[in-house]
PDB file of C-alpha atoms in Angstrom:
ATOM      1  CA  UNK A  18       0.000   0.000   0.000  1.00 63.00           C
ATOM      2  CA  UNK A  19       1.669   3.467  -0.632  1.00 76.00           C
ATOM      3  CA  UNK A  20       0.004   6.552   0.655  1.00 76.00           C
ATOM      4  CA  UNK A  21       0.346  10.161  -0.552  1.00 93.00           C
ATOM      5  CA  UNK A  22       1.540  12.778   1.070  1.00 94.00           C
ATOM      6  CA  UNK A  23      -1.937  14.357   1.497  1.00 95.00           C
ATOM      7  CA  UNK A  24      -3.188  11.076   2.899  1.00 94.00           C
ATOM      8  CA  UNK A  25      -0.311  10.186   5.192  1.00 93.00           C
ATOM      9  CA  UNK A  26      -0.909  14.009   6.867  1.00 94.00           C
ATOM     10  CA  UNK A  27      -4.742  12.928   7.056  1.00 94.00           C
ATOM     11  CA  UNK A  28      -4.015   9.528   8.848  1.00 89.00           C
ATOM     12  CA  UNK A  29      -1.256  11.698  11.018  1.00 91.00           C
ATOM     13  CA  UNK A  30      -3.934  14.030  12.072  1.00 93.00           C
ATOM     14  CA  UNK A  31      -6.525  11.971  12.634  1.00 91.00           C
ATOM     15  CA  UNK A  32      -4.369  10.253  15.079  1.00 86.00           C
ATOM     16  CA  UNK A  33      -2.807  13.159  16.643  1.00 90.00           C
ATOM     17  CA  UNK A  34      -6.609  14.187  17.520  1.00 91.00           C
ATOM     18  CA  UNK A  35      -7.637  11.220  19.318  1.00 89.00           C
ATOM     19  CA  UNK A  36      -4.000  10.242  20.639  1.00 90.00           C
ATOM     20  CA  UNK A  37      -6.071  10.777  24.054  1.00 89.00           C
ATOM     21  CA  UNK A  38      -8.781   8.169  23.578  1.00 87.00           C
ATOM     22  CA  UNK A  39      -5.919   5.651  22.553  1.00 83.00           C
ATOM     23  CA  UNK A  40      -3.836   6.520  25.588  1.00 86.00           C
ATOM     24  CA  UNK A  41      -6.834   6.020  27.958  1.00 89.00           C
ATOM     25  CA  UNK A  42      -7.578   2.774  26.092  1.00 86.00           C
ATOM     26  CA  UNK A  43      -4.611   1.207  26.029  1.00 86.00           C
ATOM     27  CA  UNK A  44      -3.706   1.868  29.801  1.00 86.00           C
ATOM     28  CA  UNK A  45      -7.246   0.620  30.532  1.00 86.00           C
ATOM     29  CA  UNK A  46      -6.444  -2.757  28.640  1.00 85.00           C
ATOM     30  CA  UNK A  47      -2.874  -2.538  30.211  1.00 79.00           C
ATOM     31  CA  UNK A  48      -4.412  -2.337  33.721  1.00 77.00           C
ATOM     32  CA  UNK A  49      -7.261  -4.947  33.139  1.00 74.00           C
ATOM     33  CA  UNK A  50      -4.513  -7.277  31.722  1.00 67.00           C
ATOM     34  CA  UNK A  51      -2.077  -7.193  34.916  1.00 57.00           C
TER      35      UNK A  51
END
């Protein structure tokens, strides 16, 4: 698969905007896995 420039900047940002929600998820998963 090869992305664009445009596209890789979309995926990027999309990311960057819900970094949060995957932080909170993962350390939930992290915490329920322990």
């Amino acid at each position: 698969m090869d992305f664009t420039e445009e596209k890789r900047d979309e995926i990027l940002h999309w990311i960057n905007e819900h970094q949060e929600e995957y932080m909170r998820a993962w350390i939930d998963g992290y915490t329920v896995e322990k």
